PDB file of C-alpha atoms in Angstrom:
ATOM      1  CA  UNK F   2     -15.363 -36.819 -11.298  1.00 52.00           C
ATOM      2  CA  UNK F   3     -16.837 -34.581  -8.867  1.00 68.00           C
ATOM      3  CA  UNK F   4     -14.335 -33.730  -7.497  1.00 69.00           C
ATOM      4  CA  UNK F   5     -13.206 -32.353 -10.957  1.00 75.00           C
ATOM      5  CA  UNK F   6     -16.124 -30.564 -11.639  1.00 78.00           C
ATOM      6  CA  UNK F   7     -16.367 -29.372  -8.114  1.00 75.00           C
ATOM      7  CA  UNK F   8     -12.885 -28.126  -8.782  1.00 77.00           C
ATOM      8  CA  UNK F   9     -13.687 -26.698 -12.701  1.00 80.00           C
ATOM      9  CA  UNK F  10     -16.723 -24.711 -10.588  1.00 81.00           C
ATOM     10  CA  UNK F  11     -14.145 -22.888  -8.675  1.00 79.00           C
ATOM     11  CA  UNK F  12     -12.217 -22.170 -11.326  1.00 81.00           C
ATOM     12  CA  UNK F  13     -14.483 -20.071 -13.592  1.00 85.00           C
ATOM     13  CA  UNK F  14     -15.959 -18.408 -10.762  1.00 86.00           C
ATOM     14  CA  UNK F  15     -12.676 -17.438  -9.322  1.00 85.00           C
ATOM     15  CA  UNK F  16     -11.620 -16.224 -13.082  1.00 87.00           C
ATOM     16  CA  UNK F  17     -14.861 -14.915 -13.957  1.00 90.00           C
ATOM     17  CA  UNK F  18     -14.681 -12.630 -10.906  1.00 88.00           C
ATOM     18  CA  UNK F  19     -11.097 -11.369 -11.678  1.00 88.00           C
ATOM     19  CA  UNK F  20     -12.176 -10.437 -15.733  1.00 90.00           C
ATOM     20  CA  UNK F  21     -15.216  -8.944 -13.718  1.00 91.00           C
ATOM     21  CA  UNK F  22     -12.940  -6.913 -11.375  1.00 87.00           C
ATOM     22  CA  UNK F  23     -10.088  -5.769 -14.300  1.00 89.00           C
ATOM     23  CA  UNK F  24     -12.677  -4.820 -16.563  1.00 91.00           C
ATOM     24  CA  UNK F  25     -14.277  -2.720 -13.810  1.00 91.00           C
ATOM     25  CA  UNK F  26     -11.501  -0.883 -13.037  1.00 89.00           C
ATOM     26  CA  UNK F  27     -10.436   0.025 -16.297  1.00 90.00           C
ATOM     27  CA  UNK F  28     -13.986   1.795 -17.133  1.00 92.00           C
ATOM     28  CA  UNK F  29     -13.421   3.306 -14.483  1.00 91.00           C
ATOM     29  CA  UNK F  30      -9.640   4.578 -15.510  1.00 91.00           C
ATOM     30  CA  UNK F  31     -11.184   5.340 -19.110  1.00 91.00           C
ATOM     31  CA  UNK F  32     -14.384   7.309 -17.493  1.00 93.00           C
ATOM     32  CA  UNK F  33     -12.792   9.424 -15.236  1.00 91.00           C
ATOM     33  CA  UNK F  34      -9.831  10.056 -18.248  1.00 89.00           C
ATOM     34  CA  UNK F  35     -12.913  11.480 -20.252  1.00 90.00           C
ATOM     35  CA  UNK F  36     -14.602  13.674 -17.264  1.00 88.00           C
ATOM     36  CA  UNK F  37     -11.135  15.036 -16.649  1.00 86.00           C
ATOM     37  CA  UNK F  38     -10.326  15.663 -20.432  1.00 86.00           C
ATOM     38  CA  UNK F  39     -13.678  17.927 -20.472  1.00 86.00           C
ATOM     39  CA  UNK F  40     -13.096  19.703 -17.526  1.00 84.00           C
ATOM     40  CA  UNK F  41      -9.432  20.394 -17.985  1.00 79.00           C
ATOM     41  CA  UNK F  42     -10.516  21.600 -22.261  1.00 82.00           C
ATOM     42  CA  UNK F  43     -13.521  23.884 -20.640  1.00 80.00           C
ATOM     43  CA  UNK F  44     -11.175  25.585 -18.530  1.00 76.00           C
ATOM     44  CA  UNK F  45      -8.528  26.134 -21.353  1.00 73.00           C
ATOM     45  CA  UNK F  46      -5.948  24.015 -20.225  1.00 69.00           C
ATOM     46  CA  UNK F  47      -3.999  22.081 -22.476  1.00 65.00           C
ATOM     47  CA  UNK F  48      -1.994  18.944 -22.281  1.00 59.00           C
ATOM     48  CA  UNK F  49       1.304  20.719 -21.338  1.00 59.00           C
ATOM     49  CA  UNK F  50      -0.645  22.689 -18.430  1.00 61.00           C
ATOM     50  CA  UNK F  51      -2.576  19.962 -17.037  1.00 59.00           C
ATOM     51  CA  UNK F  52       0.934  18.417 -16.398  1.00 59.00           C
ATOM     52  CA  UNK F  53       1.757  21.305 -14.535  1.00 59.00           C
ATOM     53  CA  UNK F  54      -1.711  21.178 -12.980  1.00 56.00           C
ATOM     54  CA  UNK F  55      -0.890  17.690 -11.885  1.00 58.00           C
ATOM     55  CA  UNK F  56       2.343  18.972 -10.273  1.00 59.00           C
ATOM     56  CA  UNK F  57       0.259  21.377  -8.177  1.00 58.00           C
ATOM     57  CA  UNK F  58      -2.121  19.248  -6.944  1.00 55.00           C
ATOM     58  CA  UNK F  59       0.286  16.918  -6.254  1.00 56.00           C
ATOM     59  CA  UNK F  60       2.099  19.948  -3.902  1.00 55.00           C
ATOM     60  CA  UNK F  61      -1.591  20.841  -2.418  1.00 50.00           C
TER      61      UNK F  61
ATOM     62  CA  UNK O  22      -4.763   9.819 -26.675  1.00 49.00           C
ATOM     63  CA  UNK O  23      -2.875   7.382 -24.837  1.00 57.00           C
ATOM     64  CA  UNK O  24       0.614   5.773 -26.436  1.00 55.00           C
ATOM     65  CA  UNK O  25       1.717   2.391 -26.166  1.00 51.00           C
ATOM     66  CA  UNK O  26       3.873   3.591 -23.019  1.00 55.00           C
ATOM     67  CA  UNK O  27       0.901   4.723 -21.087  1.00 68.00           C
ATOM     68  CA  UNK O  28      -0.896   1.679 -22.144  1.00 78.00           C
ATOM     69  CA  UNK O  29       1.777  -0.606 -20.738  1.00 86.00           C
ATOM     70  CA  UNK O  30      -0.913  -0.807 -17.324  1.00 88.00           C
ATOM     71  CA  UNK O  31      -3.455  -2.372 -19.808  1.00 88.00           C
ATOM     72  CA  UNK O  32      -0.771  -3.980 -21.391  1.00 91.00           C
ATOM     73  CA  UNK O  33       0.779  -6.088 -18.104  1.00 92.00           C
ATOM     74  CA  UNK O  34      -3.129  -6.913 -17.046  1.00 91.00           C
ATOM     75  CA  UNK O  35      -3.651  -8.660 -20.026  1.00 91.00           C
ATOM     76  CA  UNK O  36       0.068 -10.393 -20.530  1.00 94.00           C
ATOM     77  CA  UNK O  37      -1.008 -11.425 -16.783  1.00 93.00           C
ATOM     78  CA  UNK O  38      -4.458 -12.676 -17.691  1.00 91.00           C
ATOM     79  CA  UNK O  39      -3.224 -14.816 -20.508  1.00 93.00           C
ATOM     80  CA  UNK O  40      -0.069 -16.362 -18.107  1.00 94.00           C
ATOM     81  CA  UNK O  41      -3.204 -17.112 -15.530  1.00 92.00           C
ATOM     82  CA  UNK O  42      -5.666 -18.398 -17.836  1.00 90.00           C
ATOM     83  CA  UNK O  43      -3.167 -20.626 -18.911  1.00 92.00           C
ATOM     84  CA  UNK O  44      -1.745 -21.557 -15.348  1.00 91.00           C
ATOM     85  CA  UNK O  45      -5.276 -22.975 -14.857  1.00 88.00           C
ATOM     86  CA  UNK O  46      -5.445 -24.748 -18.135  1.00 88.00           C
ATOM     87  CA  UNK O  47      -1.894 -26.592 -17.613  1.00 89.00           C
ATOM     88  CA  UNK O  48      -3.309 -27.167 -13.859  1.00 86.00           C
ATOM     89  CA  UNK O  49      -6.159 -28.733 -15.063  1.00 83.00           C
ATOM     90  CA  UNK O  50      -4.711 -30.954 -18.373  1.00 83.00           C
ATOM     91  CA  UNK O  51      -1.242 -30.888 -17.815  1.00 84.00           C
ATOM     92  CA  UNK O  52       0.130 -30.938 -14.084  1.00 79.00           C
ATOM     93  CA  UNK O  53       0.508 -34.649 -12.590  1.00 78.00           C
ATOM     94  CA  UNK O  54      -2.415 -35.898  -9.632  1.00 75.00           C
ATOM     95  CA  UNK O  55      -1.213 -36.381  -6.300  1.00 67.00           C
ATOM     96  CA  UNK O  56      -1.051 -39.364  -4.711  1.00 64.00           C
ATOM     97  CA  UNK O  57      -4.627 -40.051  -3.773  1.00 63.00           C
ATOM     98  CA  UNK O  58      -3.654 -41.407   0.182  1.00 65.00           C
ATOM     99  CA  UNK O  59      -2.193 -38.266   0.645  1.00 61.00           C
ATOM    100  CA  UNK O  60      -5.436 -36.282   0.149  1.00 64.00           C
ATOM    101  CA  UNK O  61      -9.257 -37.306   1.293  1.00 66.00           C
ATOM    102  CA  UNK O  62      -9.866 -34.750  -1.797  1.00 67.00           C
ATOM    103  CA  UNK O  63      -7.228 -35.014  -4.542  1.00 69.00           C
ATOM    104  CA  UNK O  64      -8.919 -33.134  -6.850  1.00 70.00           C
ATOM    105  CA  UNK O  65      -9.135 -30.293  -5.362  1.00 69.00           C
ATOM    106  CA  UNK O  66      -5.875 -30.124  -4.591  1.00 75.00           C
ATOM    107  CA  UNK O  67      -5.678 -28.438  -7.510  1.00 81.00           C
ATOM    108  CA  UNK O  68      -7.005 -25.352  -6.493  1.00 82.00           C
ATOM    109  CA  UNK O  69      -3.215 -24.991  -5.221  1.00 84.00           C
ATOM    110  CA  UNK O  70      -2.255 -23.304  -8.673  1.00 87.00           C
ATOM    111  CA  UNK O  71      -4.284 -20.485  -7.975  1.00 88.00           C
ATOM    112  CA  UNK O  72      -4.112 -20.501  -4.338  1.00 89.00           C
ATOM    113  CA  UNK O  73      -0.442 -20.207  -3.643  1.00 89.00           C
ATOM    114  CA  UNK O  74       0.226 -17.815  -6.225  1.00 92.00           C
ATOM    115  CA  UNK O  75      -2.467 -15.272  -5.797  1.00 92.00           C
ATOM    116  CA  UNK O  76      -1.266 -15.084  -2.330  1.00 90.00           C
ATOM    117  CA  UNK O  77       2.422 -14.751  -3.295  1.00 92.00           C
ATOM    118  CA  UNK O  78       0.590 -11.318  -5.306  1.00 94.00           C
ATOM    119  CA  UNK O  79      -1.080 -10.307  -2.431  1.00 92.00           C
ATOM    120  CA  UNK O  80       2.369  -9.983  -0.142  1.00 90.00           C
ATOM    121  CA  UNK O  81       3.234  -7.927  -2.792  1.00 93.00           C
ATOM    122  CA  UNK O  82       0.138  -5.447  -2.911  1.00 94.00           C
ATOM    123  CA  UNK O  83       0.864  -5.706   0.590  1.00 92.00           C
ATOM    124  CA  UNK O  84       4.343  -4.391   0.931  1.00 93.00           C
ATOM    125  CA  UNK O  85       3.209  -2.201  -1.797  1.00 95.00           C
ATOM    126  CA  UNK O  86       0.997  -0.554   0.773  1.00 94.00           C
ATOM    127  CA  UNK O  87       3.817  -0.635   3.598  1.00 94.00           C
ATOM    128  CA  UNK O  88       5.913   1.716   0.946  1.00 95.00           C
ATOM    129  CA  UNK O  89       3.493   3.408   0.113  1.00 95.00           C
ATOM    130  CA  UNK O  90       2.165   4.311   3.689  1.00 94.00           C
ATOM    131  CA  UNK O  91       5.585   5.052   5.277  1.00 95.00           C
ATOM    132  CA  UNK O  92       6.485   7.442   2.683  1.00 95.00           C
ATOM    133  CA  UNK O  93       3.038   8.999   3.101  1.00 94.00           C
ATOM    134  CA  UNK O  94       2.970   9.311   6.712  1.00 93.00           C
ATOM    135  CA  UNK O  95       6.833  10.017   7.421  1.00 94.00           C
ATOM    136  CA  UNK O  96       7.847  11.968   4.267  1.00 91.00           C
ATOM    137  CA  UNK O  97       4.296  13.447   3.109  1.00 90.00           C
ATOM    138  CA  UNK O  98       4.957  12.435  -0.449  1.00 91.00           C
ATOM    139  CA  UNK O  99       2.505  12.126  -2.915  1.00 90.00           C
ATOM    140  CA  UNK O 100       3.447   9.473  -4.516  1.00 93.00           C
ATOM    141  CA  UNK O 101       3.337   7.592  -1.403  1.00 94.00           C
ATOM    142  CA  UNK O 102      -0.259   7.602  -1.063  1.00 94.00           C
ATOM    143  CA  UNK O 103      -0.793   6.749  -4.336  1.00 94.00           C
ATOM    144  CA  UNK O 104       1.055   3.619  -3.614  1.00 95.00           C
ATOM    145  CA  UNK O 105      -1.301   3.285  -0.638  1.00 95.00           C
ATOM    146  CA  UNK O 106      -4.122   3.759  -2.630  1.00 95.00           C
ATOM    147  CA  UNK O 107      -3.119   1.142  -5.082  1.00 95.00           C
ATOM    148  CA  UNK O 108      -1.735  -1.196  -2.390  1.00 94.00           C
ATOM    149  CA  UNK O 109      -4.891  -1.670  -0.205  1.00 94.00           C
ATOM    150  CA  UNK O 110      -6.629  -2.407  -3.294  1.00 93.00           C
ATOM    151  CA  UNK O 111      -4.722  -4.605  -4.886  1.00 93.00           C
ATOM    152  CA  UNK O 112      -4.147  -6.049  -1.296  1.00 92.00           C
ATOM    153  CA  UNK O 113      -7.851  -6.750  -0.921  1.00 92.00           C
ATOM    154  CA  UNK O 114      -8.578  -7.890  -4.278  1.00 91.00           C
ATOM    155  CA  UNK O 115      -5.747 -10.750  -4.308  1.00 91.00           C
ATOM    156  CA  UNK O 116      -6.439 -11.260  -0.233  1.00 91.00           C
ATOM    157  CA  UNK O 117      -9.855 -12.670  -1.194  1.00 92.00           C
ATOM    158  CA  UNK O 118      -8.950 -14.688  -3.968  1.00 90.00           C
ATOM    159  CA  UNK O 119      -6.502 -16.378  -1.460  1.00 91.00           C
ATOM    160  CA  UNK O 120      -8.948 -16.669   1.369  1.00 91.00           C
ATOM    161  CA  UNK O 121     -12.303 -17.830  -0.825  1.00 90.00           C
ATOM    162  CA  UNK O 122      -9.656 -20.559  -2.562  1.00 87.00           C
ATOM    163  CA  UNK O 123      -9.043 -21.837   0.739  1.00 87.00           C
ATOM    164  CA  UNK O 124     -11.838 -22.297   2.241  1.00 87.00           C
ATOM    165  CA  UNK O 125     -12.877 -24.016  -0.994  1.00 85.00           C
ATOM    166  CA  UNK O 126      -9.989 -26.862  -0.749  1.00 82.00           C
ATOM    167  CA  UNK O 127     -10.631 -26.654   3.248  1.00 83.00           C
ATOM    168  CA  UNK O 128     -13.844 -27.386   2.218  1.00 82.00           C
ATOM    169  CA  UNK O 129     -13.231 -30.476   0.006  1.00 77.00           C
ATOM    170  CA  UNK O 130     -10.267 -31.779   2.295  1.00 77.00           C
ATOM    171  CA  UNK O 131     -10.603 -30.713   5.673  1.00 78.00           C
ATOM    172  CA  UNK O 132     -14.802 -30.744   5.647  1.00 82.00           C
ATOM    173  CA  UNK O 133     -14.579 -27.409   7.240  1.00 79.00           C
ATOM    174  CA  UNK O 134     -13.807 -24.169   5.495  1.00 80.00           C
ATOM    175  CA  UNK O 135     -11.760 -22.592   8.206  1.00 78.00           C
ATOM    176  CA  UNK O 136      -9.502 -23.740  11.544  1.00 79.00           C
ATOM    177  CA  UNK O 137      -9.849 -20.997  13.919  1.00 84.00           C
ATOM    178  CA  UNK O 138      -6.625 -22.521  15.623  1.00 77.00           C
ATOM    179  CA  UNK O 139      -4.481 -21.887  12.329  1.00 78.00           C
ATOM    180  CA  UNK O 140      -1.896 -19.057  12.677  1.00 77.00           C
ATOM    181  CA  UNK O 141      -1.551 -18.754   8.985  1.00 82.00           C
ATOM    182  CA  UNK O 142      -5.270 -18.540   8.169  1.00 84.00           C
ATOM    183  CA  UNK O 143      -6.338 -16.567  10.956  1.00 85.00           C
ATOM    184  CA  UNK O 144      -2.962 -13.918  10.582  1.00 86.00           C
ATOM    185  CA  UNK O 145      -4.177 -13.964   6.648  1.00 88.00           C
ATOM    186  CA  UNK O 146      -7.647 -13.378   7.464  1.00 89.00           C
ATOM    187  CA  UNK O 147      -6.796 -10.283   9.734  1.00 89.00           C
ATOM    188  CA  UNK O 148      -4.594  -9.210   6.692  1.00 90.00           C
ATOM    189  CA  UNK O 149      -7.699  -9.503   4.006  1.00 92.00           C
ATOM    190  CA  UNK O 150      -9.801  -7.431   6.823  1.00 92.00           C
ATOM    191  CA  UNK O 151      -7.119  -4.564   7.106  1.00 92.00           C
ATOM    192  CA  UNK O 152      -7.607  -3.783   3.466  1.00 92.00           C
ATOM    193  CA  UNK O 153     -11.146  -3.614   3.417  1.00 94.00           C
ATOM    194  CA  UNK O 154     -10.844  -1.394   6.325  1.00 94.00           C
ATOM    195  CA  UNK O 155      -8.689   0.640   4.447  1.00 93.00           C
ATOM    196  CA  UNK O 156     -10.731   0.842   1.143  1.00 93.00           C
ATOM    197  CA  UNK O 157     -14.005   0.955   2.630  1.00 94.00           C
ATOM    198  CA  UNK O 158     -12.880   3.423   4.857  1.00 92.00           C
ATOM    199  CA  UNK O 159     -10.739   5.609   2.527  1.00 90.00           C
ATOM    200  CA  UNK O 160     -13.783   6.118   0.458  1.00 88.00           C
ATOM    201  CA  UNK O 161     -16.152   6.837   3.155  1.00 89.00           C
ATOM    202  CA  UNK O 162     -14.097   9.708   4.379  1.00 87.00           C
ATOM    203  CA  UNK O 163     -13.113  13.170   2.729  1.00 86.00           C
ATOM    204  CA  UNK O 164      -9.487  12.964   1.475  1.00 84.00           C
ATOM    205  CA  UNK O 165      -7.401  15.328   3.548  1.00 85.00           C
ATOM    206  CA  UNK O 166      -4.022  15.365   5.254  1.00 90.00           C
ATOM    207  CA  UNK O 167      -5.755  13.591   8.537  1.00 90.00           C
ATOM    208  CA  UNK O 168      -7.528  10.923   6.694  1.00 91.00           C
ATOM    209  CA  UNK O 169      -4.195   9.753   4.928  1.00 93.00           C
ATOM    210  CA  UNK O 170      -2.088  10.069   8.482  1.00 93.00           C
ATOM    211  CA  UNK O 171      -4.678   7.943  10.138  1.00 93.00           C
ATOM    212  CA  UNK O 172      -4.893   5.185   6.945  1.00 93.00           C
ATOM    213  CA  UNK O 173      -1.107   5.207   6.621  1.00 93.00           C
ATOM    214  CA  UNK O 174      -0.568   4.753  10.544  1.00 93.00           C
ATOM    215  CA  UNK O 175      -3.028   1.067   9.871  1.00 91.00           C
ATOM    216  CA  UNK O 176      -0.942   0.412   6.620  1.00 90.00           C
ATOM    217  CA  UNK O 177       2.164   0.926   8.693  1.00 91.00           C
ATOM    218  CA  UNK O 178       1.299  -1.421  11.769  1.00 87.00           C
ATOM    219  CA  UNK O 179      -0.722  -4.262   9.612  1.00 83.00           C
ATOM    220  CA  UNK O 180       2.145  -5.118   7.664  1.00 82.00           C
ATOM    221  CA  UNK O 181       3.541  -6.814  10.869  1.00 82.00           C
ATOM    222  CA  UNK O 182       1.186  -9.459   9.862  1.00 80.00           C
ATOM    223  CA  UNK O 183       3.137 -10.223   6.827  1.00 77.00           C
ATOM    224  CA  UNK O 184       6.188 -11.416   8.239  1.00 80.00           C
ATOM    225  CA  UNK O 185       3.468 -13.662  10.680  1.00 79.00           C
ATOM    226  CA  UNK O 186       2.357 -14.963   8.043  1.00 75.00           C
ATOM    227  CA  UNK O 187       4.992 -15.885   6.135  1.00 73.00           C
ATOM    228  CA  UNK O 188       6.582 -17.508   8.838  1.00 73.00           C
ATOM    229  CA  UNK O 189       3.668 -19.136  10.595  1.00 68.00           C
ATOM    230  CA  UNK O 190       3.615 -22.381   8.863  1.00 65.00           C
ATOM    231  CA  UNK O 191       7.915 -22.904   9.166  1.00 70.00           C
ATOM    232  CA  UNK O 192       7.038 -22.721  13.257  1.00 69.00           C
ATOM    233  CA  UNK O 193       3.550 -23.520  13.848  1.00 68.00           C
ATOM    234  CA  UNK O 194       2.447 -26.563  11.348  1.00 69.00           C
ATOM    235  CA  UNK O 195      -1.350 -26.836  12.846  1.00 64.00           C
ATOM    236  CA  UNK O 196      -3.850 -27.696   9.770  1.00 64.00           C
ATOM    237  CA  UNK O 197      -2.542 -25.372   6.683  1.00 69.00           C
ATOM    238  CA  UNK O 198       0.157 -27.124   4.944  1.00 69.00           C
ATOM    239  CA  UNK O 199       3.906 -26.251   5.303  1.00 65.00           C
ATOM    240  CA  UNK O 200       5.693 -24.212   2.381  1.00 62.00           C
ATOM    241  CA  UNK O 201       6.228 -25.272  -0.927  1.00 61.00           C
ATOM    242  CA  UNK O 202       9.328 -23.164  -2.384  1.00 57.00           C
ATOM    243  CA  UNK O 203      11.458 -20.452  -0.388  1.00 55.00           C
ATOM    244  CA  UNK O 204      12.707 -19.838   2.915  1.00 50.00           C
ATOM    245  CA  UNK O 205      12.633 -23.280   4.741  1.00 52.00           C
ATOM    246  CA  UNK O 206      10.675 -24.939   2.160  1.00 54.00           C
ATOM    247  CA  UNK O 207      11.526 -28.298   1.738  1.00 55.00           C
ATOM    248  CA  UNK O 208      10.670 -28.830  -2.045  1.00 56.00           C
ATOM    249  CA  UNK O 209       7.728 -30.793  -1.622  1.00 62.00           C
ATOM    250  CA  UNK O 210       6.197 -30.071  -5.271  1.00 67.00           C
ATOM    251  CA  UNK O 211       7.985 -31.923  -8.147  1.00 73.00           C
ATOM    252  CA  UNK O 212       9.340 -30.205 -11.397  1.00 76.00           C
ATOM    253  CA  UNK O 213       6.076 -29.848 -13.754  1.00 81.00           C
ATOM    254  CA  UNK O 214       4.192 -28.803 -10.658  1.00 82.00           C
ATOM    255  CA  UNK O 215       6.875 -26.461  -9.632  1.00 85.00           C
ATOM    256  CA  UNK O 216       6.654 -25.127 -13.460  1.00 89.00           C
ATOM    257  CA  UNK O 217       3.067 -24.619 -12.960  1.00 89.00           C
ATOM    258  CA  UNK O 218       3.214 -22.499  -9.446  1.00 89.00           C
ATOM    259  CA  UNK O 219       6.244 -20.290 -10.857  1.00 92.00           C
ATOM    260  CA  UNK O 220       3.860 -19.661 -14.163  1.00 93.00           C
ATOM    261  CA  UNK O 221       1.412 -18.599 -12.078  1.00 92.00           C
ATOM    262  CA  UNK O 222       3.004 -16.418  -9.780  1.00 93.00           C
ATOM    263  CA  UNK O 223       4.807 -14.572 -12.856  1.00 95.00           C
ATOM    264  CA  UNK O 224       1.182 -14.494 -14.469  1.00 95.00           C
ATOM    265  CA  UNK O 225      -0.438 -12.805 -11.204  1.00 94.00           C
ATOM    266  CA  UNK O 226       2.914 -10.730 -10.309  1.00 95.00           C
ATOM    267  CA  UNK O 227       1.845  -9.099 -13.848  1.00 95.00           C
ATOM    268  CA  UNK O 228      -1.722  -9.046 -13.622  1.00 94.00           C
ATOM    269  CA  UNK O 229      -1.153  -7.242  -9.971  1.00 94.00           C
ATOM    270  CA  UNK O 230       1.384  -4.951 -11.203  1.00 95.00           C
ATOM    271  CA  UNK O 231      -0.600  -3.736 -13.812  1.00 94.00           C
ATOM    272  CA  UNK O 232      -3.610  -3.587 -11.260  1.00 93.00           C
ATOM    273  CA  UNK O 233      -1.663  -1.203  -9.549  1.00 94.00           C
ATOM    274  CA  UNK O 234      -0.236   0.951 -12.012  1.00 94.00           C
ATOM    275  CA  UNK O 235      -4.013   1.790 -13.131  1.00 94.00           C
ATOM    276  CA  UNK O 236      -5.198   2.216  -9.652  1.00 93.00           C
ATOM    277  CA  UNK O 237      -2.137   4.874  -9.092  1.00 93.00           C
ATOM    278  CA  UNK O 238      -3.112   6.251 -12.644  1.00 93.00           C
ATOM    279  CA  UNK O 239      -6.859   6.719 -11.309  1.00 93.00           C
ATOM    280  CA  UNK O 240      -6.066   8.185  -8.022  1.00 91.00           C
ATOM    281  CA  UNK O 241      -3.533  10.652  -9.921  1.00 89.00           C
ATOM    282  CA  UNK O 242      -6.598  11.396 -12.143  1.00 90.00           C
ATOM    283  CA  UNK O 243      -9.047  12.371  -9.001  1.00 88.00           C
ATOM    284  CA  UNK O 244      -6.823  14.221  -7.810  1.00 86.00           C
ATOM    285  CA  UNK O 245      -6.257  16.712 -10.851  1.00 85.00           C
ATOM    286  CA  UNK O 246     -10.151  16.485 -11.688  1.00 86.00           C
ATOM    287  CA  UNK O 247     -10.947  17.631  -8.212  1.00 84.00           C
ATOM    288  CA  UNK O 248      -8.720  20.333  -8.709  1.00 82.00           C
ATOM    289  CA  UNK O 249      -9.561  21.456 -12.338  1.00 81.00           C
ATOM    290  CA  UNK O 250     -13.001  21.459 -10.600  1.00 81.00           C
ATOM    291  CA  UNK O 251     -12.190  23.900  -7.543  1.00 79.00           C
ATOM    292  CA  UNK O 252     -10.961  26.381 -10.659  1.00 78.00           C
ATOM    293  CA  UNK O 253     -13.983  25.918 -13.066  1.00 77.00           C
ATOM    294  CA  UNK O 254     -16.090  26.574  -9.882  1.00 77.00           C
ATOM    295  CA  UNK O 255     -13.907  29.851  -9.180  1.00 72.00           C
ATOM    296  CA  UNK O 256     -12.228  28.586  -5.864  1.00 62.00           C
ATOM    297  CA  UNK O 257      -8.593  28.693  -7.231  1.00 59.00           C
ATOM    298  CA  UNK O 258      -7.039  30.159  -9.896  1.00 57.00           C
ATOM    299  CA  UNK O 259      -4.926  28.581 -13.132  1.00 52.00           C
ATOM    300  CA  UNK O 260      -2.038  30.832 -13.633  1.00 50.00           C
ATOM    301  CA  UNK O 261       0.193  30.195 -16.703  1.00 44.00           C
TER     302      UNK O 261
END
């Protein structure tokens, strides 16, 4: 039985740390999404242009 | 707002969380004990479910970031780096899973955590440390054209360690076990175990493919805020 619980220990750390992880970097995805929405809507750019903006920094 | 296409990132992580959370509970409940002479710690040869296929992930991330940095570093492309960006991560993330689930079993079997002596441990080990060299040291560092030559170049030479380390246990058997499915594996798993590991690594080839597509997504991102930024602060202009 120790060896179970030793084993069950692991476990939800191990899965703990990986919900920890995803959840982390989708905040981030959704945080940045937001900073980039206001910057790209206080310098008048719409969605169509900030594809076209992506394009460009993609040739800088 | 996002559709359901550019959700499908958020989408794969959670079809991939689901497939591991219930890899673990069929590991746990479902999938038959070994034989208990076979192991000092039978128990914890359970740990197996996670073990093998969170590494079988992390040689993907890993030839993810061989892509990624050979078209970055021989064809300048964009995307390239993003699949750089997304490999090392992804690379790291699964690497330590792998290495911490180890040295827990080598801890419960072995009575040590690690076998200096062990080609496959020690070739994985150097593998885990290249990607935290490469994401600790990617974010330390301005991006520029130099930064992402020099990061590819270590993408580009550490994936020699894959091949190692696949083959390491088919020629050199010195503490970590020999394979379990694949190249020269001799099927030494039986069918609802088998089920289990092949669960699993469908569950974390999922959960790191969606890890990936939202790291690419976030790079993308930082790369158009910094340059929406440069315009609001006057540097560059928006032309229509």
């Amino acid at each position: 039985m120790d060896g179970m619980n030793y084993l069950s220990f692991a476990y939800l750390g191990m899965i703990a740390a990986i919900a920890v992880w995803t959840w982390t970097i989708v905040s981030r995805s959704r945080s940045i999404e937001e900073r980039l929405a206001a910057v790209e809507a206080s310098i008048g750019i719409d969605s169509d242009d900030a594809d076209e903006l992506a394009k460009l920094s993609d040739d800088a | 707002m996002r559709t359901m296409r550019g959700r499908s990132p958020e989408v794969l992580l959670f079809a991939g969380f689901v497939g591991i959370s219930t890899t673990l509970y069929l590991a746990f409940n479902w999938a038959p004990s070994v034989s208990i002479n076979a192991f000092e710690s039978p128990a914890a040869q359970r740990i197996f479910y996670w073990h093998v296929p969170s590494a079988w992930a992390a040689l993907i991330a890993f030839t993810v970031l061989f892509v990624g940095s050979a078209m970055w570093f021989f064809k300048r492309n964009t995307l390239g780096w993003k699949l750089h960006v997304a490999g090392s991560e992804a690379g790291l993330a699964c690497g330590l899973m792998v290495v911490i689930s180890g040295c827990i079993w080598g801890t419960a079997e072995w009575g040590t955590p690690w076998d200096w002596s062990d080609v496959r441990l020690n070739s994985f080990g150097l593998l885990t440390l290249l990607a935290i060299f490469l994401v600790l040291g990617r974010r330390s560092q301005p991006d520029g054209v130099e930064t992402r030559d020099t990061f590819s170049a270590f993408g580009l030479y550490g994936f020699l360690l894959v091949p190692l380390t696949y083959i390491s246990t088919r020629i050199w058997q010195i503490r970590h076990p020999g394979p379990v499915g694949g190249i020269g594996a001799e099927g030494s798993i039986n069918g609802d175990m088998r089920f289990v590991v092949l669960l699993g690594a469908l569950s974390f080839t999922l959960f790191i493919a969606g890890h990936m597509l939202v790291s690419m997504r976030i790079t993308d991102m930082e790369q158009r805020l910094e340059r929406a930024q440069k315009i609001l602060d006057g540097g560059l202009e928006w032309t229509e």
